[in-house]
Amino acid sequence: MALRELKVCLLGETGVGKSSIVWRFVEDSFDPNINPTIGASFMTKTVQYQNELHKFLIWDTAGQERFRALAPMYYRGSAAAIIVYDITKEETFQTLKNWVKELRQHGPPNIVVAIAGNKCDLSDAREVSEKDAKDYADSIHAIFVETSAKNAININEVFREISQRIPVLESAGATSGRGFQLGRQASESRRTCC
Amino acid sequence: MALQAGPEELGEQVVEEPEDLEDQDASSISPAEEITLPVGHGGEDESEPLLLPWDRFSAWLHCICVVGFDLELGQAVEVIYPHHSKLSEKEKTSICYLSFPDSNSGCLGDTQFCFRFRQGSNRKSSLGCFLETADRDAPVSLKRDQGHYYGYVYFRQVRDKSLKRGYFQKSLVLISRLPYVTFFHSLLKILAPEYFDKLEPCLEAACNDIDRWPTPHPGRVLSLPIMGVVIKVRIPTCYDKPGTSQLVQSTQTDSQVSIVLPTIHEVDLFRCFHPVFFHIQMLWELVLLGEPLVVMAPSPAESSDTVLALISCLSPLRYCSDFRPYFTIHDSEFKEYTTRTQAPPSVILGVTNPFFAKTLQHWPHIVRIGDMKQEGEMAKQMKVRKLKNLKTLDCKTGVYSAFKPFLNKDEDIIKQLQKGVQQKRPSAAQNAILRRYFLELTQSFIIPLERYVASLMPLQKSISPWKSPPQLRPFLQEEFMKTLEKAGPQLTSRLKGDWIGLYRQFLRCPNFDGWFRNRKREMSQKLDALHLEALCEEDLQLKTQEHTEVEKVDLVLKLKDKLTQAEKNHLPVRPGTVSKLQAHIEAIILGLPKDLQGILHKPSTP
């Protein structure tokens, strides 16, 4: 079974829950009083996807403005980016759109983008409608999910969807692991069989 | 890597526990070379002690400095990170001068080099004990340097009209005790350009990354995330077979994701010796004998590379005298090392300031490296030049010395390398050939010494549990020389020449001293360990039955003391020895009256 390292970065405004999503995914735990990230924190988790092992090298970036300029180091070479917003804060959704723009301009050409509307457990205080966000995500061909790191909702799903969109390695193995040219269709047809 | 069932709704399998920074990534070790560490080294070293914030950082680096140029002050340390790190004023001054090229030569663009300086104040790390444990399995030449710091420099000099001086000049410097030159230079290649672009938040992020690295433990494959990439390295152990490399390139080669460093410390010997490669064998002798040697080069990059190459051509032997990959007239040891009132000291200096051509004129051996860019000129210097021909600036590349090598010149290696140059053989291959050549040479030289020293070990049967451990026999030079007739280097090397003379001089130099002291310590520890094992095999209870209470108490105290020593020095005892002896002690104590038992069970006060 081939082991592939997939660099994944999390982007989004401070306080939307990027680190909490990673903690939930990697450690399956939740801490409401997590400290703001400095620079970026790094974690890994390996999952099996079909005939491959996907080792996610996760760079959870700091949302604070003073680290803004460092972001390119983390999305450079990334196979996927998870952009997170807080469904209870409209402005975090606007920040997300800026991240999408930046990725389109400066990010890797075939990067898989996933949009995560976090804190969906707080739907009473919702400011961003699920439909608006979904429409936006569709318009940029991004994965979309509403998540709750606190209640462990849709966290693993985000990463599984990313796995699905990562093109399989050609079995000939002639080249290295970067063949993102393969379209989404190939992976979608595969989805039915699992 | 046992497969575990993942969350069911996913239908996936979680294969590996997260945050696996120290995983022995099996895919990156070639199984044939996998080394199992000998057991019985205390056995407890898998668990790291409770580490406080910045402890992990300190295991790798002392601090990071930014050195800039102030029009009024000259060079100045602008930033020290982390802010709480301590450097004395003297150390700061050293770092300032050593972080900038001191010759007039431009060095436009980015330059990397390294320096080494004496630690000013006696600073004790709270981690000391723990780091010693980590250091134990490292090869001698890769242990942390106790009295010195290394500075790894990334210097940038670019034209900038907006600045008064017309130039932007700044160095990012990593200060560490670890001699991992290749590793730190690779780290700087990632870190420094980002820093010059994005300034302090970048240092903050980098230090934060480093503070979560696993400690530099020999033998493990370490994944070190830094600023968006993961560096994978393996720190060699002293049990590795010399000349083998344990990390192999993984299939993935996207350097924006992860980088596999095949070595943490080896410099490109061929590139460094290229300008003087006709003389490599003589240089090896000079370094082996700890002769005073100065490398004069046009830039600190070249001087430091060459000095490090000289040091490393002795590997696996450790070069024991002082060496300065880049030495300036501002160095605190400048007077001490350049005085004419004494013979030049046993040190290797790398210098760039033309002033040294005069100051060190009286030195017996000078390696002169010209501008490496004019490679056409290199390697024509077949003859060793006479010292008197060495004047000042305009001197040509070459080795200036009156030294007459002990061994005959090995023409084969020269031919082999020359052929490589003609055939445009890749530098890595040339480097491998040269490294192998030096390794074989050093090993041929050292094996007879190893064999003789091993014979100084007392016989196993002379170890008695009831006597103190026997002493090593003394090293007798003539006795050793006699062994050379039958078991000399001729067994492993086809090189002819005055090996005896080479040994005679070596036995008088600091490299022998350092090597022998190290061997002696290892052997005494082995004796202590054997003694401890012998004690274990005794039926102590039976033996002590006849003795008085006072004698029993005395024995208990002595045994306890031995145990503490064994643990402190990590004696190489067989597994189980310590616990067995503990049981013995326990049994003797239980045979004593209750009040005494209470006292003896108390943890011993230091």
Tab-separated table of N, CA and C in Angstrom, chain B residues 32-151:
chain	number	residue	atom	x	y	z
B	32	ALA	N	18.233	-3.104	5.576
B	32	ALA	CA	19.505	-3.793	5.723
B	32	ALA	C	20.413	-3.077	6.713
B	33	GLU	N	20.206	-1.793	6.834
B	33	GLU	CA	21.122	-1.018	7.650
B	33	GLU	C	20.528	-0.649	8.996
B	34	GLU	N	19.341	-1.127	9.213
B	34	GLU	CA	18.700	-0.738	10.457
B	34	GLU	C	19.525	-1.218	11.639
B	35	ILE	N	19.672	-0.347	12.595
B	35	ILE	CA	20.549	-0.663	13.722
B	35	ILE	C	19.675	-0.796	14.952
B	36	THR	N	19.901	-1.849	15.690
B	36	THR	CA	19.203	-1.924	16.967
B	36	THR	C	20.175	-1.486	18.033
B	37	LEU	N	19.727	-0.572	18.838
B	37	LEU	CA	20.610	-0.086	19.885
B	37	LEU	C	20.823	-1.214	20.881
B	38	PRO	N	22.032	-1.318	21.377
B	38	PRO	CA	22.284	-2.342	22.384
B	38	PRO	C	21.396	-2.094	23.594
B	39	VAL	N	20.858	-3.149	24.117
B	39	VAL	CA	19.998	-2.968	25.286
B	39	VAL	C	20.849	-2.839	26.527
B	40	GLY	N	20.200	-2.464	27.602
B	40	GLY	CA	20.902	-2.424	28.868
B	40	GLY	C	21.588	-1.111	29.135
B	41	HIS	N	21.264	-0.100	28.357
B	41	HIS	CA	21.812	1.216	28.655
B	41	HIS	C	20.866	1.966	29.574
B	42	GLY	N	20.411	1.297	30.584
B	42	GLY	CA	19.493	1.960	31.494
B	42	GLY	C	18.061	1.647	31.120
B	43	GLY	N	17.822	1.519	29.822
B	43	GLY	CA	16.509	1.073	29.365
B	43	GLY	C	15.403	2.091	29.484
B	44	GLU	N	15.636	3.174	30.234
B	44	GLU	CA	14.527	4.076	30.495
B	44	GLU	C	14.464	5.216	29.495
B	45	ASP	N	15.372	5.184	28.498
B	45	ASP	CA	15.519	6.413	27.724
B	45	ASP	C	14.403	6.686	26.724
B	46	GLU	N	13.421	5.843	26.637
B	46	GLU	CA	12.340	6.116	25.692
B	46	GLU	C	11.476	7.283	26.170
B	47	SER	N	11.307	7.373	27.470
B	47	SER	CA	10.428	8.429	27.964
B	47	SER	C	11.236	9.691	28.198
B	48	GLU	N	10.746	10.780	27.653
B	48	GLU	CA	11.437	12.027	27.884
B	48	GLU	C	10.926	12.625	29.180
B	49	PRO	N	11.785	13.333	29.890
B	49	PRO	CA	11.306	13.922	31.129
B	49	PRO	C	10.301	15.010	30.812
B	50	LEU	N	9.647	15.477	31.826
B	50	LEU	CA	8.681	16.541	31.629
B	50	LEU	C	9.419	17.777	31.138
B	51	LEU	N	9.078	18.231	29.954
B	51	LEU	CA	9.798	19.362	29.392
B	51	LEU	C	8.971	20.626	29.509
B	52	LEU	N	9.625	21.691	29.918
B	52	LEU	CA	8.955	22.980	30.070
B	52	LEU	C	9.008	23.731	28.752
B	53	PRO	N	8.202	24.795	28.629
B	53	PRO	CA	8.319	25.598	27.407
B	53	PRO	C	9.770	26.015	27.201
B	54	TRP	N	10.218	26.003	26.002
B	54	TRP	CA	11.571	26.351	25.568
B	54	TRP	C	12.608	25.283	25.848
B	55	ASP	N	12.279	24.237	26.578
B	55	ASP	CA	13.255	23.165	26.805
B	55	ASP	C	13.607	22.458	25.496
B	56	ARG	N	12.581	22.165	24.720
B	56	ARG	CA	12.847	21.481	23.458
B	56	ARG	C	13.657	22.368	22.529
B	57	PHE	N	13.316	23.632	22.526
B	57	PHE	CA	14.081	24.586	21.728
B	57	PHE	C	15.548	24.567	22.158
B	58	SER	N	15.761	24.612	23.480
B	58	SER	CA	17.133	24.668	23.997
B	58	SER	C	17.920	23.402	23.692
B	59	ALA	N	17.216	22.307	23.486
B	59	ALA	CA	17.930	21.080	23.147
B	59	ALA	C	18.571	21.198	21.766
B	60	TRP	N	18.053	22.096	20.939
B	60	TRP	CA	18.587	22.287	19.588
B	60	TRP	C	19.430	23.540	19.466
B	61	LEU	N	18.912	24.618	20.010
B	61	LEU	CA	19.560	25.909	19.808
B	61	LEU	C	19.695	26.640	21.133
B	62	HIS	N	20.752	27.454	21.227
B	62	HIS	CA	20.822	28.344	22.380
B	62	HIS	C	19.938	29.567	22.098
B	63	CYS	N	20.109	30.145	20.942
B	63	CYS	CA	19.255	31.257	20.553
B	63	CYS	C	19.439	31.567	19.070
B	64	ILE	N	18.623	32.483	18.585
B	64	ILE	CA	18.770	32.983	17.229
B	64	ILE	C	19.080	34.474	17.333
B	65	CYS	N	20.086	34.928	16.604
B	65	CYS	CA	20.433	36.353	16.643
B	65	CYS	C	20.271	36.971	15.262
B	66	VAL	N	19.905	38.228	15.274
B	66	VAL	CA	19.939	39.000	14.045
B	66	VAL	C	21.036	40.037	14.227
B	67	VAL	N	22.012	40.029	13.349
B	67	VAL	CA	23.110	40.988	13.443
B	67	VAL	C	23.024	41.923	12.250
B	68	GLY	N	22.982	43.212	12.551
B	68	GLY	CA	22.876	44.199	11.489
B	68	GLY	C	24.033	45.180	11.549
B	69	PHE	N	24.018	46.132	10.650
B	69	PHE	CA	25.085	47.126	10.650
B	69	PHE	C	24.496	48.490	10.964
B	70	ASP	N	24.993	49.069	12.030
B	70	ASP	CA	24.546	50.398	12.417
B	70	ASP	C	25.653	51.380	12.057
B	71	LEU	N	25.277	52.458	11.373
B	71	LEU	CA	26.295	53.399	10.882
B	71	LEU	C	27.167	53.950	12.000
B	72	GLU	N	26.558	54.107	13.177
B	72	GLU	CA	27.340	54.659	14.272
B	72	GLU	C	28.048	53.591	15.099
B	73	LEU	N	27.368	52.499	15.305
B	73	LEU	CA	27.913	51.480	16.200
B	73	LEU	C	28.713	50.401	15.483
B	74	GLY	N	28.550	50.320	14.192
B	74	GLY	CA	29.126	49.179	13.497
B	74	GLY	C	28.190	47.990	13.632
B	75	GLN	N	28.768	46.793	13.619
B	75	GLN	CA	27.913	45.621	13.734
B	75	GLN	C	27.259	45.566	15.113
B	76	ALA	N	25.979	45.208	15.151
B	76	ALA	CA	25.297	45.115	16.432
B	76	ALA	C	24.267	44.002	16.397
B	77	VAL	N	24.107	43.338	17.545
B	77	VAL	CA	23.050	42.336	17.657
B	77	VAL	C	21.737	43.075	17.790
B	78	GLU	N	20.882	42.966	16.804
B	78	GLU	CA	19.619	43.710	16.825
B	78	GLU	C	18.532	42.965	17.574
B	79	VAL	N	18.493	41.685	17.396
B	79	VAL	CA	17.444	40.889	18.025
B	79	VAL	C	18.074	39.614	18.566
B	80	ILE	N	17.648	39.218	19.753
B	80	ILE	CA	17.973	37.877	20.246
B	80	ILE	C	16.649	37.179	20.487
B	81	TYR	N	16.512	36.019	19.944
B	81	TYR	CA	15.271	35.298	20.109
B	81	TYR	C	15.553	33.892	20.582
B	82	PRO	N	14.836	33.343	21.510
B	82	PRO	CA	13.809	33.941	22.357
B	82	PRO	C	14.393	35.036	23.244
B	83	HIS	N	13.549	36.000	23.583
B	83	HIS	CA	14.038	37.193	24.259
B	83	HIS	C	14.708	36.907	25.596
B	84	HIS	N	14.366	35.798	26.207
B	84	HIS	CA	14.949	35.520	27.521
B	84	HIS	C	16.327	34.850	27.438
B	85	SER	N	16.799	34.524	26.243
B	85	SER	CA	18.090	33.816	26.182
B	85	SER	C	19.225	34.728	26.623
B	86	LYS	N	20.192	34.107	27.254
B	86	LYS	CA	21.278	34.905	27.837
B	86	LYS	C	22.546	34.791	27.011
B	87	LEU	N	23.138	35.941	26.776
B	87	LEU	CA	24.450	36.008	26.153
B	87	LEU	C	25.216	37.088	26.886
B	88	SER	N	26.456	36.813	27.228
B	88	SER	CA	27.246	37.847	27.893
B	88	SER	C	27.649	38.900	26.858
B	89	GLU	N	28.086	40.059	27.348
B	89	GLU	CA	28.493	41.123	26.423
B	89	GLU	C	29.619	40.637	25.521
B	90	LYS	N	30.523	39.887	26.126
B	90	LYS	CA	31.668	39.374	25.376
B	90	LYS	C	31.192	38.436	24.263
B	91	GLU	N	30.241	37.594	24.612
B	91	GLU	CA	29.716	36.663	23.607
B	91	GLU	C	29.014	37.424	22.483
B	92	LYS	N	28.275	38.464	22.887
B	92	LYS	CA	27.581	39.264	21.868
B	92	LYS	C	28.583	39.903	20.918
B	93	THR	N	29.680	40.427	21.510
B	93	THR	CA	30.709	41.048	20.669
B	93	THR	C	31.278	40.021	19.697
B	94	SER	N	31.584	38.834	20.212
B	94	SER	CA	32.113	37.791	19.321
B	94	SER	C	31.139	37.527	18.186
B	95	ILE	N	29.868	37.356	18.551
B	95	ILE	CA	28.863	37.023	17.540
B	95	ILE	C	28.787	38.127	16.479
B	96	CYS	N	28.839	39.387	16.948
B	96	CYS	CA	28.789	40.511	16.008
B	96	CYS	C	29.868	40.418	14.945
B	97	TYR	N	31.102	40.261	15.397
B	97	TYR	CA	32.208	40.276	14.449
B	97	TYR	C	32.218	39.028	13.581
B	98	LEU	N	31.845	37.900	14.197
B	98	LEU	CA	31.940	36.641	13.458
B	98	LEU	C	30.788	36.440	12.479
B	99	SER	N	29.760	37.265	12.597
B	99	SER	CA	28.598	37.072	11.732
B	99	SER	C	28.682	37.841	10.429
B	100	PHE	N	29.723	38.644	10.290
B	100	PHE	CA	29.889	39.410	9.054
B	100	PHE	C	31.215	39.034	8.414
B	101	PRO	N	31.255	39.023	7.098
B	101	PRO	CA	32.544	38.811	6.425
B	101	PRO	C	33.464	39.976	6.784
B	102	ASP	N	34.732	39.708	7.040
B	102	ASP	CA	35.577	40.828	7.423
B	102	ASP	C	36.557	41.247	6.329
B	103	SER	N	36.532	40.563	5.241
B	103	SER	CA	37.429	40.995	4.170
B	103	SER	C	36.675	41.975	3.276
B	104	ASN	N	37.415	42.658	2.440
B	104	ASN	CA	36.782	43.672	1.590
B	104	ASN	C	35.973	43.038	0.468
B	105	SER	N	36.264	41.769	0.226
B	105	SER	CA	35.605	41.132	-0.910
B	105	SER	C	34.094	41.203	-0.749
B	106	GLY	N	33.429	41.517	-1.807
B	106	GLY	CA	32.032	41.890	-1.794
B	106	GLY	C	31.064	40.972	-1.079
B	107	CYS	N	31.078	39.679	-1.365
B	107	CYS	CA	30.058	38.775	-0.859
B	107	CYS	C	28.670	39.322	-1.169
B	108	LEU	N	28.446	39.811	-2.350
B	108	LEU	CA	27.110	40.301	-2.688
B	108	LEU	C	26.146	39.129	-2.802
B	109	GLY	N	24.937	39.366	-2.356
B	109	GLY	CA	23.943	38.305	-2.396
B	109	GLY	C	23.895	37.587	-1.064
B	110	ASP	N	23.574	36.304	-1.093
B	110	ASP	CA	23.450	35.538	0.146
B	110	ASP	C	24.654	34.630	0.332
B	111	THR	N	25.187	34.603	1.550
B	111	THR	CA	26.336	33.761	1.859
B	111	THR	C	26.029	32.974	3.128
B	112	GLN	N	26.457	31.729	3.156
B	112	GLN	CA	26.305	30.962	4.391
B	112	GLN	C	27.664	30.496	4.878
B	113	PHE	N	27.873	30.603	6.152
B	113	PHE	CA	29.115	30.072	6.722
B	113	PHE	C	28.898	29.772	8.195
B	114	CYS	N	29.941	29.282	8.820
B	114	CYS	CA	29.772	28.952	10.228
B	114	CYS	C	31.006	29.359	11.015
B	115	PHE	N	30.824	29.623	12.287
B	115	PHE	CA	31.953	29.937	13.158
B	115	PHE	C	31.788	29.200	14.470
B	116	ARG	N	32.811	29.298	15.293
B	116	ARG	CA	32.779	28.611	16.577
B	116	ARG	C	33.504	29.514	17.552
B	117	PHE	N	32.941	29.706	18.706
B	117	PHE	CA	33.614	30.585	19.675
B	117	PHE	C	33.490	30.016	21.080
B	118	ARG	N	34.442	30.453	21.912
B	118	ARG	CA	34.500	29.948	23.268
B	118	ARG	C	33.339	30.503	24.073
B	119	GLN	N	32.731	29.666	24.838
B	119	GLN	CA	31.632	30.122	25.692
B	119	GLN	C	32.208	31.015	26.779
B	120	GLY	N	31.607	32.199	26.950
B	120	GLY	CA	32.154	33.165	27.878
B	120	GLY	C	31.961	32.775	29.323
B	121	SER	N	30.727	32.663	29.739
B	121	SER	CA	30.466	32.396	31.144
B	121	SER	C	30.076	30.937	31.302
B	122	ASN	N	30.258	30.485	32.488
B	122	ASN	CA	29.894	29.100	32.736
B	122	ASN	C	28.393	28.995	32.947
B	123	ARG	N	27.738	28.518	31.926
B	123	ARG	CA	26.291	28.510	31.950
B	123	ARG	C	25.841	27.071	32.099
B	124	LYS	N	25.013	26.827	33.071
B	124	LYS	CA	24.548	25.450	33.236
B	124	LYS	C	23.105	25.337	32.798
B	125	SER	N	22.879	24.423	31.910
B	125	SER	CA	21.520	24.238	31.443
B	125	SER	C	20.766	23.376	32.435
B	126	SER	N	19.526	23.725	32.659
B	126	SER	CA	18.708	22.913	33.554
B	126	SER	C	18.442	21.558	32.915
B	127	LEU	N	18.688	21.510	31.624
B	127	LEU	CA	18.442	20.273	30.897
B	127	LEU	C	19.671	19.376	30.886
B	128	GLY	N	20.782	19.898	31.433
B	128	GLY	CA	22.080	19.250	31.315
B	128	GLY	C	22.050	17.746	31.393
B	129	CYS	N	21.468	17.250	32.449
B	129	CYS	CA	21.497	15.826	32.708
B	129	CYS	C	20.755	15.066	31.617
B	130	PHE	N	19.643	15.632	31.245
B	130	PHE	CA	18.824	14.977	30.232
B	130	PHE	C	19.540	14.942	28.879
B	131	LEU	N	20.183	16.073	28.550
B	131	LEU	CA	20.867	16.137	27.266
B	131	LEU	C	22.043	15.184	27.221
B	132	GLU	N	22.702	14.996	28.369
B	132	GLU	CA	23.799	14.044	28.418
B	132	GLU	C	23.313	12.664	28.013
B	133	THR	N	22.137	12.325	28.504
B	133	THR	CA	21.575	11.031	28.160
B	133	THR	C	21.392	10.922	26.662
B	134	ALA	N	20.867	12.003	26.078
B	134	ALA	CA	20.621	11.981	24.644
B	134	ALA	C	21.939	11.914	23.879
B	135	ASP	N	22.970	12.504	24.446
B	135	ASP	CA	24.271	12.571	23.793
B	135	ASP	C	25.042	11.261	23.845
B	136	ARG	N	24.652	10.428	24.781
B	136	ARG	CA	25.442	9.230	25.063
B	136	ARG	C	25.639	8.355	23.834
B	137	ASP	N	24.591	8.247	23.035
B	137	ASP	CA	24.665	7.348	21.890
B	137	ASP	C	25.211	8.021	20.638
B	138	ALA	N	25.574	9.296	20.753
B	138	ALA	CA	26.072	10.004	19.574
B	138	ALA	C	27.541	9.668	19.341
B	139	PRO	N	27.966	9.662	18.074
B	139	PRO	CA	29.391	9.468	17.790
B	139	PRO	C	30.191	10.603	18.422
B	140	VAL	N	31.444	10.351	18.796
B	140	VAL	CA	32.232	11.365	19.519
B	140	VAL	C	32.244	12.714	18.816
B	141	SER	N	32.314	12.686	17.497
B	141	SER	CA	32.435	13.965	16.800
B	141	SER	C	31.103	14.702	16.702
B	142	LEU	N	30.028	14.074	17.141
B	142	LEU	CA	28.727	14.748	17.056
B	142	LEU	C	28.121	15.059	18.415
B	143	LYS	N	28.892	14.861	19.466
B	143	LYS	CA	28.361	15.199	20.780
B	143	LYS	C	28.317	16.713	20.926
B	144	ARG	N	27.468	17.195	21.826
B	144	ARG	CA	27.406	18.653	21.933
B	144	ARG	C	28.707	19.187	22.524
B	145	ASP	N	29.079	20.324	22.036
B	145	ASP	CA	30.358	20.925	22.385
B	145	ASP	C	30.205	21.619	23.723
B	146	GLN	N	30.967	21.208	24.717
B	146	GLN	CA	30.726	21.754	26.056
B	146	GLN	C	31.239	23.181	26.253
B	147	GLY	N	32.418	23.483	25.788
B	147	GLY	CA	32.957	24.819	26.057
B	147	GLY	C	32.758	25.830	24.943
B	148	HIS	N	32.136	25.406	23.863
B	148	HIS	CA	32.012	26.294	22.704
B	148	HIS	C	30.590	26.342	22.184
B	149	TYR	N	30.332	27.424	21.460
B	149	TYR	CA	29.107	27.497	20.681
B	149	TYR	C	29.474	27.528	19.208
B	150	TYR	N	28.605	26.991	18.398
B	150	TYR	CA	28.710	27.186	16.965
B	150	TYR	C	27.757	28.305	16.571
B	151	GLY	N	28.162	29.088	15.596
B	151	GLY	CA	27.249	30.060	15.017
B	151	GLY	C	27.069	29.708	13.562
